mmCIF file of C-alpha atoms in Angstrom:
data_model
loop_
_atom_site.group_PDB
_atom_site.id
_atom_site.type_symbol
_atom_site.label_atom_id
_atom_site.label_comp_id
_atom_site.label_asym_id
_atom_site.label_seq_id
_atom_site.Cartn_x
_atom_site.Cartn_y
_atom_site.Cartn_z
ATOM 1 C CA UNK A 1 7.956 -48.927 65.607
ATOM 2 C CA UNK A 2 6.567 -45.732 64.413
ATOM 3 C CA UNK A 3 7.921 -42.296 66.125
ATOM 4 C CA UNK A 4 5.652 -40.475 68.377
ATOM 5 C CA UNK A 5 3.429 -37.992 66.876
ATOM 6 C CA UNK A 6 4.970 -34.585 66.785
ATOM 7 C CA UNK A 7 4.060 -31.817 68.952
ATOM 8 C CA UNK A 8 2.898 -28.935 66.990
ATOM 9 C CA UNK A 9 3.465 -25.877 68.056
ATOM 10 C CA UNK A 10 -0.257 -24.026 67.091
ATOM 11 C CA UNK A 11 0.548 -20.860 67.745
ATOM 12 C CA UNK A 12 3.594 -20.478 64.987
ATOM 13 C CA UNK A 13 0.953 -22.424 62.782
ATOM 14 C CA UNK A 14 0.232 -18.979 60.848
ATOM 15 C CA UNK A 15 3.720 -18.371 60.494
ATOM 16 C CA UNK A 16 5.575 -21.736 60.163
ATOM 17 C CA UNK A 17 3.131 -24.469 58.816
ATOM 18 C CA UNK A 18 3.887 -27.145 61.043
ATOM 19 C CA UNK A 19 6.721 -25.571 63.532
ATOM 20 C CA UNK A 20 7.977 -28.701 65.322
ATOM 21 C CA UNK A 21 8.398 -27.079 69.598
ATOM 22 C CA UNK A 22 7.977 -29.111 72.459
ATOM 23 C CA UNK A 23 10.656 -27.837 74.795
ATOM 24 C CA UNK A 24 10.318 -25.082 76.995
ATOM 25 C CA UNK A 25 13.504 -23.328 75.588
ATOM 26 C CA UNK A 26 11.596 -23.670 71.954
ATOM 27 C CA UNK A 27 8.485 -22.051 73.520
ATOM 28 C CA UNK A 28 10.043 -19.134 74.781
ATOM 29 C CA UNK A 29 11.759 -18.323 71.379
ATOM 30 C CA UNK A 30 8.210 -18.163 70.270
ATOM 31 C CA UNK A 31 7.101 -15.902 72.637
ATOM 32 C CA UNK A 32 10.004 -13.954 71.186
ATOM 33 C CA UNK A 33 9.019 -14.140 67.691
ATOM 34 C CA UNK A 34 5.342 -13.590 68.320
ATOM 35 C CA UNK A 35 6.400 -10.473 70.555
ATOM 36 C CA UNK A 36 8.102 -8.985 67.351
ATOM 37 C CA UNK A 37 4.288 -9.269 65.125
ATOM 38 C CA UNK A 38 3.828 -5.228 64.387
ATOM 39 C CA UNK A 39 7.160 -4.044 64.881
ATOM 40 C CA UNK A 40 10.254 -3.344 61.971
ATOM 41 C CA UNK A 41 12.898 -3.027 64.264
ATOM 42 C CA UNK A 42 16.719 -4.763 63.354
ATOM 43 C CA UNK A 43 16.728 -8.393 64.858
ATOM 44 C CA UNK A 44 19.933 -10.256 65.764
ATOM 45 C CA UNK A 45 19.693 -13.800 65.351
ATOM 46 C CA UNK A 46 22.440 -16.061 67.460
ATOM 47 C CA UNK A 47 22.954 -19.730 68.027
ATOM 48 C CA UNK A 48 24.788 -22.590 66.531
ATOM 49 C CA UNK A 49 25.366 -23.571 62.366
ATOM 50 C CA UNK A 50 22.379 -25.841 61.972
ATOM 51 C CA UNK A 51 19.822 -24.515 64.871
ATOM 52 C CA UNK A 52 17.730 -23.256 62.678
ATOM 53 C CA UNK A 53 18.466 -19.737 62.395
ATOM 54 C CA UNK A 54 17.313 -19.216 58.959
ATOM 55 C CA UNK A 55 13.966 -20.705 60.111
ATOM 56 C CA UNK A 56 13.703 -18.306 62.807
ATOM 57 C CA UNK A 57 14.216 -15.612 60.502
ATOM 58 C CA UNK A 58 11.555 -16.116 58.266
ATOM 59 C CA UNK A 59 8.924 -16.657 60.821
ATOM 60 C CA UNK A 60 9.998 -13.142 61.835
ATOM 61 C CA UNK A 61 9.207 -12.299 58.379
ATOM 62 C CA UNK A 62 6.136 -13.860 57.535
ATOM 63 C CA UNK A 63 4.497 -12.417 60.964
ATOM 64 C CA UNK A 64 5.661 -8.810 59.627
ATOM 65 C CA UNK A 65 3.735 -6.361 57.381
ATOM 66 C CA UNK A 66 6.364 -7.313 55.399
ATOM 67 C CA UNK A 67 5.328 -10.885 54.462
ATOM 68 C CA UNK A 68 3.654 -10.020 51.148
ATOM 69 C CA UNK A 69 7.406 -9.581 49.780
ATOM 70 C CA UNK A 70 10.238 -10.723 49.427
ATOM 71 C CA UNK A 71 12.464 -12.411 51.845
ATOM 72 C CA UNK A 72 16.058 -12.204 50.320
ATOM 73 C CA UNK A 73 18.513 -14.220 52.220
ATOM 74 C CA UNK A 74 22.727 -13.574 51.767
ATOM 75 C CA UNK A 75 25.295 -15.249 53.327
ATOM 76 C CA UNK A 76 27.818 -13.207 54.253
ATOM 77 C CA UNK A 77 30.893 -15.713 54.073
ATOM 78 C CA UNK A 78 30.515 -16.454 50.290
ATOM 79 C CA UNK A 79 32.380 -13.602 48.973
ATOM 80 C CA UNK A 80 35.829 -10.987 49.680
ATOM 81 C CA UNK A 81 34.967 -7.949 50.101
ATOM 82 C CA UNK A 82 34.289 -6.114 46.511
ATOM 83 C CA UNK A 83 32.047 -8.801 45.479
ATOM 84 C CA UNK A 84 30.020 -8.470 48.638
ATOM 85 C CA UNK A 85 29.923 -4.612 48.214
ATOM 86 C CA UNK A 86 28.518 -5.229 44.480
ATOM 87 C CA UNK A 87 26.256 -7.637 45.490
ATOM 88 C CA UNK A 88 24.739 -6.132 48.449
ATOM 89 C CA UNK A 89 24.474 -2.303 47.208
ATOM 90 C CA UNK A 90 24.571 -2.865 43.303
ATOM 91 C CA UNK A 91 26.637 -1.174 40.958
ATOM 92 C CA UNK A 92 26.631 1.244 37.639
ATOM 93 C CA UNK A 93 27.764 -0.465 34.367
ATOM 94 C CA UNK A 94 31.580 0.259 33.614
ATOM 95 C CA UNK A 95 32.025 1.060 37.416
ATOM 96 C CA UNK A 96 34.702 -1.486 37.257
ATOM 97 C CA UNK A 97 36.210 -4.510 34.889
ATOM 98 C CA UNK A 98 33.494 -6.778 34.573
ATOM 99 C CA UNK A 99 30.558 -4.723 35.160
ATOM 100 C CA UNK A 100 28.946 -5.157 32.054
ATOM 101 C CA UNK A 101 25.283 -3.899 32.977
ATOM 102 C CA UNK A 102 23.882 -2.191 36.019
ATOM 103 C CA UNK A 103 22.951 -4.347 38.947
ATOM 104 C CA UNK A 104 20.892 -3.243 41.559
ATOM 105 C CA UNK A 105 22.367 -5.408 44.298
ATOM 106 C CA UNK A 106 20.418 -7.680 46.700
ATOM 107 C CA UNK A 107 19.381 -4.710 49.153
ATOM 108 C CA UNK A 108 17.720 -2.925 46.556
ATOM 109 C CA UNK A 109 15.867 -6.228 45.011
ATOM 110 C CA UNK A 110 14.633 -7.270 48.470
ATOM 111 C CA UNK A 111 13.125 -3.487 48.623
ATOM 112 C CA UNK A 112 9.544 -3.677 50.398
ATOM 113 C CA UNK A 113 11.016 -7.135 52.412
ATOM 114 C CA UNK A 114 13.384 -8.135 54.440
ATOM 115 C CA UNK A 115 16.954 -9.029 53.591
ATOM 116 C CA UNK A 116 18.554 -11.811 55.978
ATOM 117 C CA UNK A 117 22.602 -11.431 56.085
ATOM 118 C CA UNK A 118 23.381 -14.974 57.482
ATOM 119 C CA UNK A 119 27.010 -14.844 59.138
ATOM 120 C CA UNK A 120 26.839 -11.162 59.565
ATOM 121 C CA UNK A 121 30.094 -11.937 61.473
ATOM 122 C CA UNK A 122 32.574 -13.170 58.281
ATOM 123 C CA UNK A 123 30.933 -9.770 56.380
ATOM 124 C CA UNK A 124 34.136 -8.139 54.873
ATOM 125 C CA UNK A 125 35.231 -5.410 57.453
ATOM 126 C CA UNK A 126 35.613 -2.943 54.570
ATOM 127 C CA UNK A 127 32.487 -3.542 53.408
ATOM 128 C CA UNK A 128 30.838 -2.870 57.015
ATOM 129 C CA UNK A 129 30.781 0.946 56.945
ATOM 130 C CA UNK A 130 28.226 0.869 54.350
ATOM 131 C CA UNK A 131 25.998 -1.202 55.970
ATOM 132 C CA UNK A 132 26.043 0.640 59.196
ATOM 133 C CA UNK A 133 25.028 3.430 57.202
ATOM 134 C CA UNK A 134 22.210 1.779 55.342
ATOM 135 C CA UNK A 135 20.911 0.658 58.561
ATOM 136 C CA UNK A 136 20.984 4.061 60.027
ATOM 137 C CA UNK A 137 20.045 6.382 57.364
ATOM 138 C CA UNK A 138 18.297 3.971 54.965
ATOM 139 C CA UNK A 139 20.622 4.905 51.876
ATOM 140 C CA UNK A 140 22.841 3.062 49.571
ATOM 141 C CA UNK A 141 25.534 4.373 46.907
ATOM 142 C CA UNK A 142 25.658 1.834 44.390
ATOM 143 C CA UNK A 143 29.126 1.820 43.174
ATOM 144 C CA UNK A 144 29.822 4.052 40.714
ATOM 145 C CA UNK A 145 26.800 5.840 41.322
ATOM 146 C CA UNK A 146 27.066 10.118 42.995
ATOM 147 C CA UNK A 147 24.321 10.097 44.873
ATOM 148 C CA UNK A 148 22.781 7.636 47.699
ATOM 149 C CA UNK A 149 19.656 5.792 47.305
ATOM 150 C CA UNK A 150 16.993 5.574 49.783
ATOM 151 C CA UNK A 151 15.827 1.837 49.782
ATOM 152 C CA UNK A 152 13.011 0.367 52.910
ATOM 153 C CA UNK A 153 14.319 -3.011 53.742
ATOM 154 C CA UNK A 154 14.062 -4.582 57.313
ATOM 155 C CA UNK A 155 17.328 -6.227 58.143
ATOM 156 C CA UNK A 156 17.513 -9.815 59.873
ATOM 157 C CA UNK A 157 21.586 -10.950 60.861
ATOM 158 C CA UNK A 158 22.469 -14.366 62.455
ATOM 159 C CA UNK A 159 25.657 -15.347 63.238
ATOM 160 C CA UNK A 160 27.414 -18.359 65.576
ATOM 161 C CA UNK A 161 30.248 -16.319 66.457
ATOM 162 C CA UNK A 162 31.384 -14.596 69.238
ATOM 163 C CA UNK A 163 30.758 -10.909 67.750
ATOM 164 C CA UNK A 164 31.775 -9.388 71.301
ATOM 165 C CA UNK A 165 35.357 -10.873 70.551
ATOM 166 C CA UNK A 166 35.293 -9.951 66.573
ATOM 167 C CA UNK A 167 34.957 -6.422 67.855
ATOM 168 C CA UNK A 168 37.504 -6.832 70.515
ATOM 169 C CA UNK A 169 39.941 -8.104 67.698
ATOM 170 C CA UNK A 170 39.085 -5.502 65.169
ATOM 171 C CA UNK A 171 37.568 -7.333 63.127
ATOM 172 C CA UNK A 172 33.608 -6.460 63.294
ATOM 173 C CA UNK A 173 32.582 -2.459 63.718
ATOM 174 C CA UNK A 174 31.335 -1.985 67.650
ATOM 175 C CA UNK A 175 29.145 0.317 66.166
ATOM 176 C CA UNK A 176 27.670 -2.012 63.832
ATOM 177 C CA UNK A 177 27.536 -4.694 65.993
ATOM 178 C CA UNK A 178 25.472 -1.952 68.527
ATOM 179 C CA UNK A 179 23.219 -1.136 65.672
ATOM 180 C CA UNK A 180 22.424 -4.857 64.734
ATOM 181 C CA UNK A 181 21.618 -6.010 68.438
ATOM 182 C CA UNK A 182 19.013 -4.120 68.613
ATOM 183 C CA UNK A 183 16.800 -7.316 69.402
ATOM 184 C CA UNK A 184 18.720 -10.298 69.755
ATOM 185 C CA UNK A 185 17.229 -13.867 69.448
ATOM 186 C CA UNK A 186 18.995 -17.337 70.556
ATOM 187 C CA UNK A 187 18.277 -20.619 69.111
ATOM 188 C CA UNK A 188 19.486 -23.121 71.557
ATOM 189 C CA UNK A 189 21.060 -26.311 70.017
ATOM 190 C CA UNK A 190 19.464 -29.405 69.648
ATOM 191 C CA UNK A 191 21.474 -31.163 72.469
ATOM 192 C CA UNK A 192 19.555 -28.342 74.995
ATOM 193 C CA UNK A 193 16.187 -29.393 73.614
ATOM 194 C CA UNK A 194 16.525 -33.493 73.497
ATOM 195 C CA UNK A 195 12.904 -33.637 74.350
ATOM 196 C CA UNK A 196 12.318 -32.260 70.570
ATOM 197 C CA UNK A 197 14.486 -34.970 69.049
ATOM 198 C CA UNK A 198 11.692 -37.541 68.514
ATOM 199 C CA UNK A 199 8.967 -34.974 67.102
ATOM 200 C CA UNK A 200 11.825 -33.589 64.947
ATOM 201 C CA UNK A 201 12.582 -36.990 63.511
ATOM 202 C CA UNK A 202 8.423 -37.803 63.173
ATOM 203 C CA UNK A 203 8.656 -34.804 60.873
ATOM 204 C CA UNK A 204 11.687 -35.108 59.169
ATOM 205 C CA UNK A 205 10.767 -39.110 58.322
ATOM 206 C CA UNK A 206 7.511 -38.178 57.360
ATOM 207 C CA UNK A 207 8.903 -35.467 54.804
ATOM 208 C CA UNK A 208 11.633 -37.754 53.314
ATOM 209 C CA UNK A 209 8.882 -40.785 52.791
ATOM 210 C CA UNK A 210 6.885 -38.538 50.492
ATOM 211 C CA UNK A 211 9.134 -36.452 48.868
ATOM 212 C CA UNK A 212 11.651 -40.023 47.708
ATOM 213 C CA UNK A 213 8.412 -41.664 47.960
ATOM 214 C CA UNK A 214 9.046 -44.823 50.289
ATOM 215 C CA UNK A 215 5.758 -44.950 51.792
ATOM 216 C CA UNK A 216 5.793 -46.905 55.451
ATOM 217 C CA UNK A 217 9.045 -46.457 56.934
ATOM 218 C CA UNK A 218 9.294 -46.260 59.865
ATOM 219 C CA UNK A 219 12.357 -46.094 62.853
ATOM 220 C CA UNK A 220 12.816 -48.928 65.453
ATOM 221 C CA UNK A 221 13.148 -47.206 69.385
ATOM 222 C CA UNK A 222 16.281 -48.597 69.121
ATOM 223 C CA UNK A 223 17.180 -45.791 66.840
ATOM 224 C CA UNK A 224 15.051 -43.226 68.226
ATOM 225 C CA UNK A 225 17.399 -44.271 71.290
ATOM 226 C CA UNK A 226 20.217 -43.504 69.571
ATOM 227 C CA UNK A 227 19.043 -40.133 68.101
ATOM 228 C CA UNK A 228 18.383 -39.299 72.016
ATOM 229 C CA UNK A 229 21.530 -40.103 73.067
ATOM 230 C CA UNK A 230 23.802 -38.975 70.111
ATOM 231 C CA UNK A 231 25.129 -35.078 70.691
ATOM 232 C CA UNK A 232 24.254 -33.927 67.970
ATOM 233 C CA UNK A 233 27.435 -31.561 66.860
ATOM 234 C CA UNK A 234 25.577 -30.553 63.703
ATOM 235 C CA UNK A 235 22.555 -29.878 65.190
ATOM 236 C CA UNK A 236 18.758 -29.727 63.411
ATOM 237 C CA UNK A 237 20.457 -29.768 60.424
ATOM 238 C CA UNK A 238 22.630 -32.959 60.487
ATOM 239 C CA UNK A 239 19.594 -35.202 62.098
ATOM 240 C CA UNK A 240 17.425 -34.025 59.226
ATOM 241 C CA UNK A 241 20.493 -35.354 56.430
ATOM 242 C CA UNK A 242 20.866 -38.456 58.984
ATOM 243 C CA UNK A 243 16.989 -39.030 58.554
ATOM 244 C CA UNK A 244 17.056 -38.290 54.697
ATOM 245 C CA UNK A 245 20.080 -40.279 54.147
ATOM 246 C CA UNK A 246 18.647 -43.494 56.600
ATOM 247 C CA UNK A 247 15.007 -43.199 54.178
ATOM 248 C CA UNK A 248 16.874 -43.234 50.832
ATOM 249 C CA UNK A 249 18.612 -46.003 51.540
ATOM 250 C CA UNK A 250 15.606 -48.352 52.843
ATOM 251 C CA UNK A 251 12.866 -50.043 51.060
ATOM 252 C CA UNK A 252 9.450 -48.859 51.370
ATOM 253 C CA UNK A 253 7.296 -50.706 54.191
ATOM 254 C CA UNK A 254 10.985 -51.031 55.985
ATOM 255 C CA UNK A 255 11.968 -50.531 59.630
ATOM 256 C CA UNK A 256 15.216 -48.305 60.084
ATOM 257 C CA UNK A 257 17.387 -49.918 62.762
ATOM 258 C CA UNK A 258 20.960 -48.632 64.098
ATOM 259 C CA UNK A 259 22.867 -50.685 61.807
ATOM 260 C CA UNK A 260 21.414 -48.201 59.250
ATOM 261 C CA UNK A 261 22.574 -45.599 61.116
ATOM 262 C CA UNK A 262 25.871 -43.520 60.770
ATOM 263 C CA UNK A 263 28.733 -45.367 62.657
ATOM 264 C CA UNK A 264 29.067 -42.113 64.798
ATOM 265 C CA UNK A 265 25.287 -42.375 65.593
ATOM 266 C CA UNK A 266 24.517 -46.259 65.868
ATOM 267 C CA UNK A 267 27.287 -46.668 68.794
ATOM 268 C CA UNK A 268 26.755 -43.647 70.529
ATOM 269 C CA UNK A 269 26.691 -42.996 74.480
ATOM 270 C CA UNK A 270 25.377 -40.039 75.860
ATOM 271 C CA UNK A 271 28.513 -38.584 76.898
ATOM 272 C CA UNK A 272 29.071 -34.756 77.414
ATOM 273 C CA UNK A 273 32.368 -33.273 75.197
ATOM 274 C CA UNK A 274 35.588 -32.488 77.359
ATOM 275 C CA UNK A 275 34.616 -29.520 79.317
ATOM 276 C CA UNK A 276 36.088 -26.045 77.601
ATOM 277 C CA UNK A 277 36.852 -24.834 81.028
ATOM 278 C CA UNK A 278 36.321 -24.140 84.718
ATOM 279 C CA UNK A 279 32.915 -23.239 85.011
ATOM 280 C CA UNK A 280 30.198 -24.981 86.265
ATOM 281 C CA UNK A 281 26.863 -24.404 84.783
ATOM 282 C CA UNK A 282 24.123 -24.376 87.101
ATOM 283 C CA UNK A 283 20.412 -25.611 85.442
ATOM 284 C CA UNK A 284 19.046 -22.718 83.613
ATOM 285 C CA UNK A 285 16.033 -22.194 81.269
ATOM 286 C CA UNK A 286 17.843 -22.347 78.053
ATOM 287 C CA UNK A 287 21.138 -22.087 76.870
ATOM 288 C CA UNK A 288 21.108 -18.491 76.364
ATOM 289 C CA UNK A 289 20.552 -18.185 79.555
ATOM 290 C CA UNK A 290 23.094 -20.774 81.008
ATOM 291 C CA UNK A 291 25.504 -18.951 78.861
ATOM 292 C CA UNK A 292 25.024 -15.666 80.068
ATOM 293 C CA UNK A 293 25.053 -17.361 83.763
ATOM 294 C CA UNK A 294 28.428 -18.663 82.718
ATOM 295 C CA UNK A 295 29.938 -15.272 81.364
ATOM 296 C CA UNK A 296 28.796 -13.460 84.738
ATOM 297 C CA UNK A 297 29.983 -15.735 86.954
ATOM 298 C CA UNK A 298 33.229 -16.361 85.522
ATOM 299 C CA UNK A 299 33.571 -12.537 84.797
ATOM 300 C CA UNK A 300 32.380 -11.485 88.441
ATOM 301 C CA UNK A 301 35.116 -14.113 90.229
ATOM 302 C CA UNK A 302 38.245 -13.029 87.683
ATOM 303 C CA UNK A 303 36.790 -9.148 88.820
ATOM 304 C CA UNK A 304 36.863 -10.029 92.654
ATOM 305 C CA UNK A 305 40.209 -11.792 92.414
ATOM 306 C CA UNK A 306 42.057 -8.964 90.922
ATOM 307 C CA UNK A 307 40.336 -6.567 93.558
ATOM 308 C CA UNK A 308 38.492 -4.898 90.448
ATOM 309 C CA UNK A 309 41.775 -4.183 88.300
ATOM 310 C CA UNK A 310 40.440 -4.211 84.519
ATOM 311 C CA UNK A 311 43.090 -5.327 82.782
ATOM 312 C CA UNK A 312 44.332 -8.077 84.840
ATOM 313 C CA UNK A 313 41.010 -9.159 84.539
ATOM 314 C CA UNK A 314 41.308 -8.743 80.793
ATOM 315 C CA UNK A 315 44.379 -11.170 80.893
ATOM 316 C CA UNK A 316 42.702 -13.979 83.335
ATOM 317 C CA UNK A 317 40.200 -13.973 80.964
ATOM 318 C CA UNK A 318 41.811 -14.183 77.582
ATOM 319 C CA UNK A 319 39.776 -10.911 76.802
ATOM 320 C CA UNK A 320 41.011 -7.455 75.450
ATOM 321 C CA UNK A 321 40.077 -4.626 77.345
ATOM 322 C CA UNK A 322 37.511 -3.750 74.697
ATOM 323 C CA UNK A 323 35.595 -6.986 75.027
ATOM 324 C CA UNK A 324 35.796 -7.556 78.325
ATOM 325 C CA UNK A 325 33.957 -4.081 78.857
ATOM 326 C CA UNK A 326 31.291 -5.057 75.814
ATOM 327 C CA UNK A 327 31.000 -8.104 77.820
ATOM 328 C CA UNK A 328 30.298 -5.980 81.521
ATOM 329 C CA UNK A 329 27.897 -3.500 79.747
ATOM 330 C CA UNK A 330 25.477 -6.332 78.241
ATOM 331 C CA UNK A 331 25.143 -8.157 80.942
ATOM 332 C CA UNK A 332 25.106 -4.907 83.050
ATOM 333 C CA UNK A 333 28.218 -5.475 84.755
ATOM 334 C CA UNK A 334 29.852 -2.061 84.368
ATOM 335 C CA UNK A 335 28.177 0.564 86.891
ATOM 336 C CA UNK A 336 30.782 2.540 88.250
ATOM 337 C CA UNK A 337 33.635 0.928 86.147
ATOM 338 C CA UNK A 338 35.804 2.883 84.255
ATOM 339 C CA UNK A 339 37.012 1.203 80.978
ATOM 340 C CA UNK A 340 39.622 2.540 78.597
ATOM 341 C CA UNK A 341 38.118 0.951 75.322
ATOM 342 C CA UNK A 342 40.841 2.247 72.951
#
């Protein structure tokens, strides 16, 4: 049995040949990205490893005035913290052992473009003062150079971390966190969006059949079941590899069934994870949203129940003062509260 036809979402068509969306949460991201057509300003980029964030970024590109560069993408957990302050900013020859020639670092070669600092959250912590300042001033000092370097680059982060807590702990700048959040994006997981698993694997099957060339496979609704049902941990990413991995392993013409399937796939339930905590999520649009439903709720009772008292509302909450009151200002929490932040 052949998958449904996917659901295309026109209106990223100019941006994203053939955008898979058929969710509502997926359509308001969208919105989002269309919203940001015309405008240079610092995105923030949130959600889950394998949601697509990278994805999302480039449509953000490719609907900029930027598009007819380059779009430079970094990941900011591949290197300690000297190597990430060569690569980013660049470096004069002899500046240090090794430096055999000048570099002149990815910010510099994605001049014109947009550079995309995935993880933003693992970048070194000594290395973060010099991108605040790049972000704020537009200037770079290669090392070993004397004098900064103005350089116009449009800066796209993404991270599935908690930033709020890496600042409370130290170990993310709340100033650089302030200056990346300028616009911040979330790309719910897949689980949120099961109506999109289907299309998604349409595509993805298509995709693998031509590119390993094993023309007419197809999956049984038996598996399709399964994909609906499975959670998904690994999110876009890991059904794309499951569909990949089920095509190169079938003969063309062939019909993939669950027995194909991973183990952890084939006898899935649809079963829910043990529950992380107390709260109850009401339904909400998207997960952003159920999220920040969560936090307030959760934030407002621990408030109530220790009359208002910060800190023991800090402690209920497994938060440092600091991010608790990050926390109470985003989601606008904090009128009339006086925070000690140090």
């Amino acid at each position: 049995m052949a998958p449904p036809e996917p659901s295309i979402d026109r209106s990223l068509e100019p941006l994203l040949p053939g955008f898979v969306s058929a969710s509502q949460a997926m359509a308001k991201l969208v919105e989002q990205v269309q919203r940001l057509q015309g405008n240079d300003l610092t995105v923030l980029i949130t959600g889950e490893s394998g949601t697509g964030k990278e994805l999302i970024a480039r449509a953000i590109h490719v609907g900029s005035h930027r598009s007819a560069a380059m779009f430079l993408p970094y990941n900011c957990t591949t290197t300690g913290r000297d190597l990430a302050d060569s690569q980013l900013f660049g470096h004069r020859r002899g500046s240090f052992t090794g430096a055999v020639a000048d570099q002149p670092g990815l910010i510099r070669s994605a001049a014109g473009g947009t550079l995309f600092l995935d993880e933003i959250g693992d970048l070194p912590l000594d290395v973060q003062p010099k991108l605040l300042r790049f972000l704020e001033q537009s200037e770079i000092m290669p090392i070993g150079d004397t004098r900064p370097q103005r350089v116009d680059v449009r800066v796209v982060a993404a991270t599935n971390a908690d930033l709020e807590q890496r600042v409370a702990e130290g170990k993310f700048r709340e100033d650089l966190y302030y200056r990346l959040n300028v616009i911040r994006i979330h790309v719910p997981p897949l689980r949120e969006r099961r109506e999109e698993i289907p299309h998604l694997s349409t595509f993805f099957l298509r995709e693998a059949s031509e590119r390993l060339g094993k023309p007419d496979v197809e999956l049984s609704s038996d598996s399709l079941d399964a994909f609906s049902q499975y959670w998904w941990p690994g999110n876009v990413r890991q059904l794309k590899n499951e569909v990949q991995r089920a095509v190169a392993l079938s003969a063309p013409g062939s019909t993939i069934e669950p027995a194909h399937l991973s183990p952890e796939i084939s006898h899935t339930r649809l079963t829910a994870p043990p529950a992380a905590g107390p709260a109850r999520v009401r339904p909400a649009a998207n997960l952003a949203a159920a999220i920040e439903q969560v936090e307030r709720e959760m934030i407002q009772e621990a408030l109530d129940r220790a009359g208002g008292n910060i800190s023991e509302t800090a402690r209920v909450l497994g938060l440092t003062r600091r991010g608790l009151y990050l926390k109470l200002r985003r989601l606008g929490l904090d009128s009339g509260a006086e925070v000690d932040t140090h």
